[in-house]
XYZ file of C-alpha atoms in Angstrom:
707
model
C 8.102 12.505 30.335
C 8.235 10.874 33.785
C 11.280 8.697 33.045
C 14.405 10.831 33.459
C 16.566 8.309 31.601
C 14.305 8.440 28.540
C 14.169 12.234 28.578
C 17.915 12.780 28.956
C 18.626 10.186 26.255
C 16.741 12.368 23.768
C 18.508 15.431 25.164
C 21.907 13.837 24.529
C 20.821 12.939 21.008
C 19.981 16.569 20.370
C 16.264 15.975 19.849
C 15.387 17.895 23.035
C 16.962 21.353 23.319
C 16.147 22.114 26.963
C 15.046 20.151 30.042
C 12.774 21.760 32.661
C 11.431 19.946 35.732
C 9.177 22.574 37.358
C 5.816 23.703 35.970
C 6.220 27.433 36.883
C 9.620 27.540 35.178
C 8.174 25.861 32.088
C 5.276 28.320 31.868
C 7.646 31.273 32.189
C 9.915 29.855 29.496
C 6.916 29.412 27.177
C 5.965 33.064 27.614
C 9.490 34.081 26.616
C 9.499 31.869 23.533
C 6.027 32.948 22.440
C 7.118 36.566 22.626
C 10.304 35.967 20.606
C 8.695 33.352 18.290
C 11.866 31.296 18.630
C 11.551 27.559 17.859
C 12.686 25.292 20.693
C 12.007 21.727 21.806
C 11.546 21.458 25.568
C 11.489 18.275 27.595
C 9.383 18.568 30.746
C 10.356 16.053 33.414
C 6.998 15.360 35.034
C 3.477 14.015 34.490
C 1.396 15.277 31.576
C -1.714 15.526 33.782
C 0.013 18.065 36.042
C 0.941 20.010 32.939
C -2.544 20.036 31.398
C -4.078 21.060 34.727
C -1.563 23.872 35.055
C -2.374 25.134 31.549
C -6.089 25.001 32.401
C -5.566 27.204 35.515
C -3.575 29.902 33.705
C -5.418 33.069 32.728
C -3.315 33.336 29.569
C -3.954 30.612 26.983
C -0.470 29.189 26.414
C -1.223 26.170 24.215
C -2.973 25.887 20.849
C -2.344 22.267 19.814
C -2.132 19.043 21.788
C -1.979 15.259 21.419
C -1.347 12.208 23.554
C 1.386 9.728 22.657
C 1.778 7.766 25.884
C 1.790 3.983 25.500
C -1.842 3.462 26.410
C -1.965 0.302 24.319
C -0.336 -1.100 27.486
C -2.070 0.978 30.168
C -1.690 -1.339 33.136
C 1.716 -2.771 32.293
C 3.786 0.390 32.556
C 2.718 2.272 29.438
C 1.059 5.077 31.420
C 2.129 6.539 34.753
C -0.807 7.902 36.789
C -0.450 11.430 38.120
C -1.115 10.277 41.680
C 2.111 8.205 41.744
C 5.762 8.910 41.112
C 7.474 6.962 38.355
C 9.145 4.662 40.907
C 5.925 4.175 42.914
C 4.115 3.337 39.698
C 6.613 0.639 38.717
C 6.322 -0.954 42.146
C 2.532 -0.856 42.408
C 1.832 -2.383 38.991
C 3.637 -5.502 40.258
C 2.559 -5.489 43.908
C -1.084 -4.432 43.540
C -2.238 -4.509 39.892
C -5.907 -3.855 40.737
C -5.093 -0.707 42.724
C -2.690 0.421 40.012
C -5.457 0.074 37.413
C -7.697 2.318 39.513
C -4.955 4.956 39.755
C -4.505 4.861 35.951
C -8.203 5.279 35.267
C -8.568 8.092 37.812
C -5.602 9.823 36.196
C -7.144 9.529 32.738
C -10.353 11.113 34.007
C -8.384 14.040 35.442
C -6.523 14.414 32.160
C -9.772 14.511 30.171
C -11.304 17.071 32.555
C -8.354 19.412 32.013
C -8.531 18.923 28.255
C -12.239 19.787 28.273
C -11.486 23.108 29.968
C -8.735 23.912 27.495
C -10.877 22.870 24.540
C -13.491 25.430 25.572
C -10.756 28.061 25.339
C -9.580 27.018 21.884
C -7.241 24.030 22.273
C -7.277 21.668 19.265
C -6.533 18.169 20.512
C -6.109 14.834 18.751
C -5.321 11.262 19.702
C -2.106 10.072 18.097
C -3.490 6.562 18.030
C -1.889 4.868 21.032
C -5.327 4.171 22.540
C -5.723 7.291 24.702
C -9.388 7.784 23.737
C -10.189 4.064 23.952
C -8.719 3.701 27.446
C -10.231 7.002 28.609
C -13.636 5.647 27.549
C -13.035 2.440 29.477
C -12.034 4.531 32.487
C -15.404 6.293 32.402
C -14.129 9.649 31.127
C -16.395 11.713 28.883
C -14.638 11.541 25.520
C -17.680 10.862 23.301
C -19.177 13.542 21.106
C -22.492 15.091 22.118
C -24.649 13.065 19.717
C -23.148 9.747 20.824
C -23.529 10.605 24.495
C -27.211 11.470 24.046
C -27.889 8.306 22.053
C -25.982 6.098 24.492
C -23.686 4.846 21.731
C -20.187 3.498 22.282
C -17.335 3.773 19.750
C -17.670 0.104 18.800
C -21.432 0.483 18.293
C -21.683 3.465 15.981
C -20.606 6.170 18.432
C -17.885 8.761 17.838
C -15.227 10.442 19.976
C -15.287 14.185 20.599
C -11.672 14.449 19.479
C -10.328 12.940 16.269
C -7.524 10.500 15.857
C -4.669 11.905 13.832
C -5.746 9.570 11.015
C -9.180 11.177 10.932
C -7.745 14.675 11.218
C -4.721 14.512 8.910
C -3.105 11.237 7.927
C -6.140 9.414 6.542
C -6.373 11.736 3.566
C -2.624 11.352 2.999
C -2.894 7.550 3.133
C -5.808 7.760 0.710
C -3.553 9.544 -1.767
C -1.335 6.468 -1.524
C 1.397 8.196 0.489
C 2.791 6.349 3.479
C 6.030 5.534 5.328
C 8.374 3.862 2.843
C 11.816 3.125 4.294
C 15.118 1.558 3.367
C 18.320 0.315 5.023
C 21.790 0.364 3.460
C 23.231 -3.018 4.440
C 26.820 -1.834 3.950
C 26.498 0.294 7.080
C 28.221 3.135 5.215
C 27.033 6.691 5.668
C 28.072 7.533 2.101
C 25.667 4.875 0.755
C 22.809 6.474 2.662
C 23.797 9.888 1.338
C 23.730 8.496 -2.188
C 20.222 7.070 -1.681
C 19.067 10.454 -0.366
C 20.305 12.074 -3.583
C 18.631 9.404 -5.692
C 15.336 9.815 -3.795
C 15.407 13.593 -4.261
C 16.033 13.160 -7.998
C 13.197 10.631 -8.334
C 10.748 12.912 -6.531
C 11.642 15.952 -8.618
C 10.912 13.927 -11.742
C 7.616 12.544 -10.431
C 6.416 16.006 -9.408
C 6.410 17.079 -13.052
C 3.288 15.051 -13.878
C 1.664 14.598 -10.437
C -1.781 15.965 -9.610
C -1.851 18.946 -7.263
C -2.606 16.934 -4.128
C 0.173 14.434 -4.810
C 2.553 17.247 -5.787
C 2.163 18.763 -2.311
C 3.087 15.457 -0.688
C 6.103 15.041 -2.964
C 7.235 18.579 -2.089
C 6.944 17.953 1.661
C 8.923 14.726 1.436
C 11.503 16.218 -0.909
C 12.178 18.831 1.772
C 12.377 16.030 4.361
C 14.898 13.909 2.468
C 17.059 16.922 1.653
C 17.152 17.925 5.336
C 17.316 14.476 6.961
C 21.096 14.061 6.634
C 21.797 17.467 8.162
C 19.575 16.686 11.141
C 21.423 13.427 11.929
C 18.340 11.233 12.110
C 20.238 7.930 11.946
C 20.096 5.733 15.051
C 21.627 2.294 14.521
C 21.489 1.190 10.879
C 22.043 3.567 7.982
C 18.343 3.949 7.272
C 15.909 6.498 5.919
C 12.139 6.937 5.862
C 9.935 9.159 3.756
C 6.342 9.185 2.599
C 5.766 8.017 -0.949
C 2.911 6.705 -3.039
C 2.560 3.641 -5.257
C 4.346 5.115 -8.264
C 7.021 6.713 -6.101
C 7.851 3.551 -4.140
C 8.208 1.511 -7.314
C 10.392 4.226 -8.857
C 12.569 4.522 -5.745
C 13.068 0.757 -5.572
C 13.972 0.595 -9.267
C 16.471 3.439 -8.889
C 18.029 1.923 -5.751
C 18.297 -1.486 -7.410
C 20.040 0.102 -10.380
C 22.432 1.958 -8.054
C 23.400 -1.334 -6.375
C 23.900 -2.900 -9.793
C 26.203 -0.145 -11.110
C 28.128 0.248 -7.841
C 27.007 3.734 -6.793
C 25.697 1.966 -3.678
C 28.185 -0.628 -2.434
C 25.842 -3.322 -1.028
C 22.190 -4.445 -1.217
C 19.396 -2.270 0.142
C 16.489 -3.602 2.205
C 13.235 -1.836 1.293
C 10.386 -1.900 3.776
C 7.699 0.280 5.326
C 6.070 0.983 8.646
C 3.057 -1.254 9.338
C 1.244 2.040 9.912
C 0.521 2.630 6.235
C -1.995 2.750 3.394
C -2.705 -0.992 3.318
C -0.770 -2.739 6.052
C -2.988 -2.175 9.083
C -6.625 -2.632 10.045
C -7.072 -0.642 13.253
C -10.498 0.898 13.994
C -9.114 3.505 16.384
C -6.087 4.456 14.310
C -5.204 3.516 10.709
C -8.777 2.743 9.628
C -10.571 5.131 11.985
C -11.585 7.181 8.932
C -13.361 4.241 7.262
C -17.068 4.933 7.683
C -18.845 2.185 5.708
C -19.080 -0.151 8.715
C -15.947 -2.128 7.830
C -13.571 -0.419 10.291
C -13.602 -3.499 12.547
C -12.782 -5.927 9.734
C -9.250 -7.156 9.044
C -9.457 -8.367 5.444
C -7.148 -5.618 4.170
C -4.170 -6.387 6.421
C -4.475 -10.152 5.933
C -4.833 -9.755 2.175
C -1.825 -7.465 2.133
C 0.422 -10.059 3.737
C -0.833 -12.805 1.431
C -0.409 -10.622 -1.637
C 3.100 -9.511 -0.656
C 4.103 -13.149 -0.204
C 2.630 -14.114 -3.578
C 4.561 -11.338 -5.330
C 8.014 -12.122 -3.983
C 8.671 -10.290 -0.716
C 11.874 -11.504 0.989
C 9.959 -11.867 4.242
C 6.429 -11.135 5.398
C 4.993 -10.568 8.888
C 1.414 -10.566 10.185
C 0.626 -9.443 13.744
C -2.183 -9.321 16.244
C -1.544 -6.047 18.041
C 0.554 -2.983 17.432
C 0.160 0.737 18.111
C -3.164 0.542 19.940
C -2.443 -2.783 21.595
C -3.019 -6.512 21.433
C -6.466 -7.501 20.219
C -7.209 -4.016 18.857
C -5.466 -4.290 15.479
C -4.232 -6.660 12.776
C -1.179 -5.412 10.927
C 1.614 -6.684 8.733
C 4.883 -5.735 7.111
C 7.578 -6.984 4.794
C 11.236 -6.822 3.877
C 12.395 -6.747 0.246
C 16.061 -7.094 -0.668
C 17.257 -5.023 -3.643
C 20.480 -6.694 -4.723
C 20.903 -5.191 -8.169
C 19.490 -8.158 -10.067
C 16.741 -8.093 -12.668
C 14.734 -10.522 -10.521
C 14.823 -8.108 -7.574
C 13.606 -5.335 -9.859
C 10.707 -7.439 -11.120
C 9.626 -8.445 -7.620
C 9.879 -4.874 -6.361
C 7.670 -3.494 -9.136
C 5.011 -6.166 -8.625
C 4.995 -6.266 -4.826
C 5.251 -2.551 -4.075
C 2.453 -1.724 -6.507
C 0.145 -4.247 -4.810
C 1.225 -3.186 -1.325
C -0.281 0.269 -1.880
C -3.070 -0.410 -4.402
C -4.787 -2.828 -2.026
C -5.416 -0.117 0.556
C -6.328 2.462 -2.062
C -9.006 0.148 -3.463
C -10.411 -0.567 0.009
C -10.451 3.118 1.004
C -12.012 4.029 -2.338
C -14.756 1.437 -1.819
C -15.419 2.941 1.625
C -16.067 6.317 -0.039
C -12.852 8.315 0.436
C -12.598 10.891 -2.376
C -8.787 11.039 -2.356
C -8.585 7.268 -2.682
C -11.066 7.290 -5.555
C -8.998 9.926 -7.367
C -5.777 8.008 -6.784
C -6.999 4.514 -7.650
C -8.433 5.827 -10.921
C -5.002 7.225 -11.759
C -3.378 3.925 -10.814
C -5.759 2.027 -13.093
C -4.517 4.236 -15.921
C -0.883 3.696 -14.938
C -0.831 -0.020 -14.067
C -1.594 -2.615 -16.726
C -3.994 -5.220 -15.388
C -5.388 -3.176 -12.473
C -9.202 -3.047 -12.441
C -10.980 -2.379 -9.138
C -14.623 -2.139 -8.125
C -15.584 1.520 -7.781
C -18.497 2.505 -5.532
C -21.623 4.371 -6.551
C -22.771 6.686 -3.773
C -26.422 6.364 -2.828
C -28.538 9.437 -2.136
C -29.213 9.576 1.614
C -32.768 10.883 1.269
C -33.572 8.104 -1.208
C -32.227 5.497 1.226
C -34.128 7.029 4.129
C -37.419 7.154 2.217
C -37.025 3.571 0.984
C -36.528 2.263 4.509
C -39.517 4.247 5.770
C -41.589 2.800 2.947
C -40.556 -0.727 3.870
C -41.521 -0.087 7.500
C -44.943 1.174 6.456
C -45.435 -1.885 4.245
C -45.107 -3.997 7.386
C -42.726 -6.639 6.072
C -44.166 -6.964 2.563
C -43.133 -10.222 0.916
C -40.489 -9.310 -1.609
C -41.034 -12.323 -3.856
C -44.506 -11.089 -4.772
C -43.082 -8.060 -6.565
C -42.581 -8.051 -10.323
C -40.830 -5.641 -12.635
C -41.418 -4.367 -16.135
C -37.680 -3.761 -16.598
C -36.449 -6.013 -19.393
C -33.703 -8.562 -18.836
C -30.407 -8.100 -20.650
C -30.016 -10.862 -23.230
C -26.631 -11.975 -24.479
C -26.429 -13.162 -28.074
C -24.880 -16.568 -28.711
C -25.685 -20.196 -28.091
C -23.783 -20.561 -24.816
C -25.936 -19.267 -21.928
C -22.796 -18.967 -19.773
C -21.789 -15.984 -21.913
C -24.045 -14.076 -19.499
C -21.255 -14.406 -16.928
C -19.318 -11.711 -18.789
C -21.915 -9.040 -17.983
C -21.489 -8.383 -14.273
C -24.117 -5.858 -13.145
C -26.453 -5.534 -16.159
C -27.288 -2.109 -17.567
C -30.912 -3.237 -17.813
C -32.079 -5.118 -14.784
C -33.751 -8.521 -15.184
C -37.190 -9.225 -13.790
C -37.320 -10.217 -10.157
C -37.587 -14.023 -10.156
C -40.368 -15.547 -8.057
C -39.450 -17.154 -4.780
C -38.835 -20.824 -5.558
C -40.587 -23.109 -3.085
C -38.804 -26.180 -4.422
C -35.539 -25.248 -2.700
C -34.938 -24.641 1.016
C -34.463 -21.023 2.054
C -32.446 -19.556 4.891
C -34.478 -18.468 7.925
C -34.802 -14.762 8.608
C -31.628 -13.342 10.115
C -32.340 -12.359 13.745
C -29.997 -9.359 13.816
C -31.438 -6.095 15.148
C -30.156 -2.996 13.393
C -30.444 0.639 14.419
C -31.881 3.088 11.912
C -28.360 4.235 11.076
C -27.244 0.635 10.511
C -30.229 -0.042 8.260
C -29.303 2.997 6.177
C -25.715 1.785 6.061
C -26.795 -1.687 4.907
C -28.884 -0.296 2.068
C -26.274 2.262 1.010
C -23.535 -0.361 1.036
C -25.418 -2.696 -1.299
C -26.489 0.104 -3.654
C -22.772 0.852 -4.175
C -22.720 -1.993 -6.707
C -25.374 -0.511 -8.981
C -25.478 2.458 -11.394
C -27.358 5.477 -10.017
C -30.269 5.203 -12.468
C -31.178 1.858 -10.857
C -31.115 3.118 -7.288
C -34.681 4.379 -6.981
C -36.270 1.046 -7.871
C -33.695 -1.099 -6.099
C -33.685 0.979 -2.902
C -37.346 0.165 -2.238
C -36.876 -3.479 -3.190
C -33.737 -3.980 -1.102
C -35.286 -2.190 1.883
C -38.098 -4.759 1.775
C -35.564 -7.591 1.543
C -33.732 -6.246 4.579
C -36.885 -5.977 6.670
C -38.335 -9.287 5.461
C -35.230 -11.483 5.598
C -32.794 -9.564 7.806
C -30.339 -9.371 4.892
C -30.128 -7.986 1.355
C -29.473 -10.875 -1.034
C -30.144 -8.942 -4.290
C -32.523 -11.702 -5.425
C -33.183 -9.811 -8.667
C -29.712 -10.798 -9.901
C -30.103 -14.497 -9.105
C -29.360 -16.231 -12.426
C -32.269 -17.995 -14.109
C -31.025 -18.114 -17.723
C -28.554 -20.940 -17.143
C -28.420 -23.926 -14.766
C -26.539 -23.213 -11.539
C -24.208 -26.198 -11.551
C -20.654 -27.158 -12.469
C -20.497 -27.098 -16.268
C -17.675 -28.474 -18.406
C -14.628 -26.267 -18.064
C -14.529 -25.445 -21.791
C -18.030 -23.934 -21.591
C -16.907 -21.051 -19.381
C -16.169 -17.724 -21.108
C -12.701 -17.255 -19.593
C -9.285 -16.232 -20.914
C -7.419 -18.840 -18.863
C -8.265 -22.294 -17.526
C -7.419 -21.268 -13.976
C -10.157 -18.621 -14.018
C -12.609 -21.045 -15.632
C -11.870 -23.564 -12.877
C -12.738 -21.002 -10.194
C -16.008 -20.194 -11.988
C -16.848 -23.898 -12.125
C -16.191 -24.392 -8.417
C -18.263 -21.340 -7.432
C -21.244 -22.620 -9.394
C -20.857 -26.077 -7.853
C -21.000 -24.493 -4.382
C -24.340 -22.878 -5.347
C -25.882 -25.896 -7.086
C -29.240 -26.619 -5.418
C -28.216 -30.308 -5.217
C -25.141 -29.262 -3.243
C -25.946 -26.071 -1.333
C -28.086 -25.910 1.792
C -29.732 -22.565 0.906
C -28.668 -21.956 -2.701
C -30.714 -18.799 -3.298
C -29.194 -17.173 -0.211
C -25.699 -18.223 -1.429
C -25.194 -20.460 1.625
C -23.475 -23.767 0.954
C -23.702 -25.493 4.333
C -23.707 -25.066 8.094
C -26.630 -22.639 8.156
C -24.471 -19.611 7.395
C -21.459 -20.769 5.373
C -21.618 -18.184 2.596
C -20.047 -18.104 -0.847
C -21.028 -14.436 -1.258
C -23.131 -11.999 0.717
C -25.401 -11.208 -2.248
C -25.930 -11.894 -5.948
C -24.340 -8.595 -7.011
C -21.035 -9.861 -5.640
C -21.501 -13.140 -7.523
C -22.161 -11.274 -10.773
C -19.072 -9.078 -10.418
C -16.777 -11.946 -9.419
C -17.863 -13.941 -12.471
C -17.288 -10.948 -14.732
C -13.800 -10.390 -13.316
C -12.972 -14.074 -13.761
C -14.130 -13.958 -17.382
C -11.700 -11.056 -18.012
C -8.748 -12.351 -15.972
C -5.407 -13.208 -17.551
C -2.679 -15.360 -16.027
C -0.919 -12.164 -14.932
C -3.722 -10.991 -12.643
C -5.078 -11.983 -9.228
C -8.661 -11.476 -8.088
C -8.891 -10.187 -4.511
C -12.085 -10.948 -2.584
C -12.807 -9.413 0.835
C -15.561 -11.429 2.563
C -17.559 -11.840 -0.636
C -16.748 -8.391 -2.019
C -14.656 -8.425 -5.213
C -12.113 -5.690 -4.540
C -10.821 -6.099 -8.073
C -8.162 -7.566 -10.340
C -4.571 -6.731 -9.419
C -1.417 -7.281 -11.473
C 0.591 -10.341 -10.412
C 2.413 -13.091 -12.353
C 1.683 -16.604 -13.701
C 2.933 -18.379 -10.565
C 0.783 -16.286 -8.191
C -2.699 -17.435 -7.114
C -5.447 -16.403 -9.529
C -7.652 -15.544 -6.545
C -6.957 -14.676 -2.912
C -10.035 -14.828 -0.691
C -10.541 -13.818 2.917
C -13.724 -14.271 4.933
C -14.813 -13.004 8.328
C -11.497 -11.350 9.175
C -12.328 -9.210 12.227
C -10.196 -7.310 14.745
C -9.806 -9.820 17.628
C -11.380 -7.839 20.464
C -14.488 -7.256 18.321
C -14.715 -10.772 16.903
C -18.077 -11.705 18.397
C -21.117 -13.348 16.860
C -23.176 -10.192 17.428
C -20.568 -8.049 15.682
C -20.308 -10.442 12.729
C -24.103 -10.589 12.388
C -24.208 -6.795 12.086
C -21.319 -6.709 9.638
C -22.983 -9.392 7.528
C -26.263 -7.460 7.541
C -24.451 -4.283 6.483
C -22.566 -6.156 3.738
C -19.008 -5.648 4.974
C -18.158 -9.161 6.164
C -19.420 -12.717 6.028
C -18.896 -16.161 7.532
C -17.303 -18.306 4.854
C -17.352 -21.475 6.962
C -14.551 -23.518 5.403
C -15.003 -24.854 1.891
C -18.060 -22.640 1.261
C -16.199 -19.349 1.196
C -13.125 -20.881 -0.434
C -15.130 -22.268 -3.397
C -14.005 -25.866 -2.863
C -16.985 -27.707 -1.461
C -17.682 -31.002 -3.258
C -20.955 -31.876 -1.604
C -21.478 -34.166 1.392
C -18.907 -36.732 0.264
C -16.142 -35.040 2.261
C -18.096 -35.167 5.517
C -19.290 -38.705 4.800
C -15.667 -39.749 4.442
C -14.598 -38.028 7.660
C -17.552 -39.463 9.592
C -16.870 -42.961 8.257
C -13.220 -42.815 9.293
C -14.261 -41.464 12.721
C -16.695 -44.367 13.311
C -14.130 -46.966 12.230
C -11.437 -45.313 14.368
C -13.761 -45.222 17.384
C -14.495 -48.937 16.976
C -10.789 -49.736 16.692
C -9.838 -47.576 19.704
C -12.658 -48.457 22.115
C -14.306 -51.675 20.891
C -11.302 -53.734 19.819
C -12.198 -53.244 16.174
C -15.701 -54.767 16.526
C -18.184 -52.945 14.232
C -20.911 -55.478 13.253
C -23.989 -55.056 15.446
C -22.621 -51.871 17.032
C -25.199 -49.066 17.435
C -24.039 -45.543 16.562
C -26.368 -42.655 17.538
C -25.998 -39.077 16.319
C -28.032 -35.993 15.440
C -28.574 -33.629 12.521
C -29.345 -34.308 8.854
C -29.458 -30.680 7.687
C -26.808 -28.003 7.761
C -23.730 -30.203 8.000
C -24.870 -32.519 5.148
C -26.408 -35.441 7.024
C -23.364 -37.649 6.590
C -24.005 -40.033 9.481
C -26.540 -42.475 7.921
C -24.380 -43.114 4.877
C -21.225 -43.311 6.996
C -22.851 -45.859 9.313
C -23.721 -48.099 6.350
C -20.239 -47.820 4.840
C -18.625 -48.577 8.217
C -20.940 -51.563 8.738
C -22.685 -50.591 11.987
C -26.295 -49.738 12.915
C -26.914 -46.009 12.655
C -29.621 -43.922 14.324
C -29.731 -40.213 13.445
C -32.193 -37.767 15.021
C -33.565 -34.859 12.969
C -36.408 -32.439 13.803
C -36.840 -31.139 10.232
C -39.059 -33.567 8.305
C -37.948 -32.165 4.941
C -34.296 -32.758 5.772
C -35.052 -36.267 7.046
């Protein structure tokens, strides 16, 4: 630590046992402690780069483990002191000469990485704690990419990988995927005895939960039981009487219920505020930290964090926060948190059970969908434990099958998919109402591939260029929706779709047994009218009289998507047919994450579209994420299932023309000429609006069919 005040503050608190300010003295002290195996915490007053370089020069290897926890999310604003400057010089230069200071920081990072390389070759195991060390070292020009990425010329935001893991990739990701994360609480009385009581309650709750936990969860409970039993002795409190421990979905709900009961019966003298760190199972989308172990291409999306905040609000959190930035810096992460007051009332208990269960299950479902085995184990257990929880589970595609299918599509030279037929029989649903088919979801027996319909407009080929790895990812991601026995046939078909159209639409599942239009609400096979209403609105958005490219699930604007593919449509409709008024459907950019327990006053569906980490929110990035089926552009009313056809734009255009005449022409409209362009993607509202307003309209359009 270069800041003496910060170091001695921790020394006074008892967190640092010894302070040493000379490298030779520190190295000698380490030799003594290694020989005696005595545990000590030493604060070194100096720059970490000097220390790493000193370790690298020593003949004896004195360090086995290392990380970086400097504030490199703010590298040029004081978060990192370059080795070439003293602490005081650094503070002055970042104000007086920011450009020169930036150069010093980046040179320092390169020196730090060089020393770490030397130590790594001798056995050091290093990780990035997640405060953007590896990201900023990359931007400085240091060699922190793994060998394969360096050879391929890949960057971390384009499929490349770092040579050292983040601590999420190395350790915490698997813990998060078991549902364990930093639950915390504050005793609002300010009394130490209330905190001691909550520690005892937490220990009792964990001992009980360990009796039926699986082996992986039992280990986490044991670690955190030890923590909570030792925390009081180690005087961890700074400020409020607060505690933190790692707990899972079941544990958090049980802790909150027990705390609420303790407030009610007076064992705890005042309300408790339950909360958590944003750095948790569900609360943060951060591609270089919390979601750095998500490998399905969705690491740069932010649907999870946004959905978490919306879901917490819908289930009764006392307050909810949503942030751009945190941990790795502004623009690099979207994260959120909450506060929940436990005041001993039955209402507080109800809200705690509902909200805390969602707050963890959301992230478990997302991590499970991305392929994490721990998350798949845990979410299956939660579906057994929680009434009303039903999430979409992935089916892993065989890599060699995917590879061969893509090679076959290449050799076919862009074969036209619509020409293919299938002998696989369609699944027929008995009953007079054809909409009963909406209950099926992904059929066990695939229907025939419908011919390409020339009577409706089709989306142009997507221009995105994918690497071989991205093509494999796109195909694998779509096959996740289908049972394994269907993969061999569908892999070849979807590979052709990808190469022919630049996207996999799953045309085989496009419904042909019922008209795609808004039917009467009582015709929908739903358990509640709210769900039936959503089904009606989805089908209206895809009606060929309404949608711009109905078979590509695009309502308007050229790319305003309802879903990314027809498999998503089929699953959403199935979930809606099963939904009760105590469940909420969660949809991430077209993907139905699943049904989650809620309550009658909560939304029946919460939908996010195109949520992307700000610094990576570019058209090129979205095009790739759309092609790989992890995000989509929902436009406005397309992705929110509330488009009503061109009438809305006609109205807005009419009001605009009349307002323009009033503002600039003294209200005169008769005989006025209004010229505009475009009769396609945005509905062609201008001709009708001109007639309604009473002026002369001229609208240019290059597409004869649209005109």
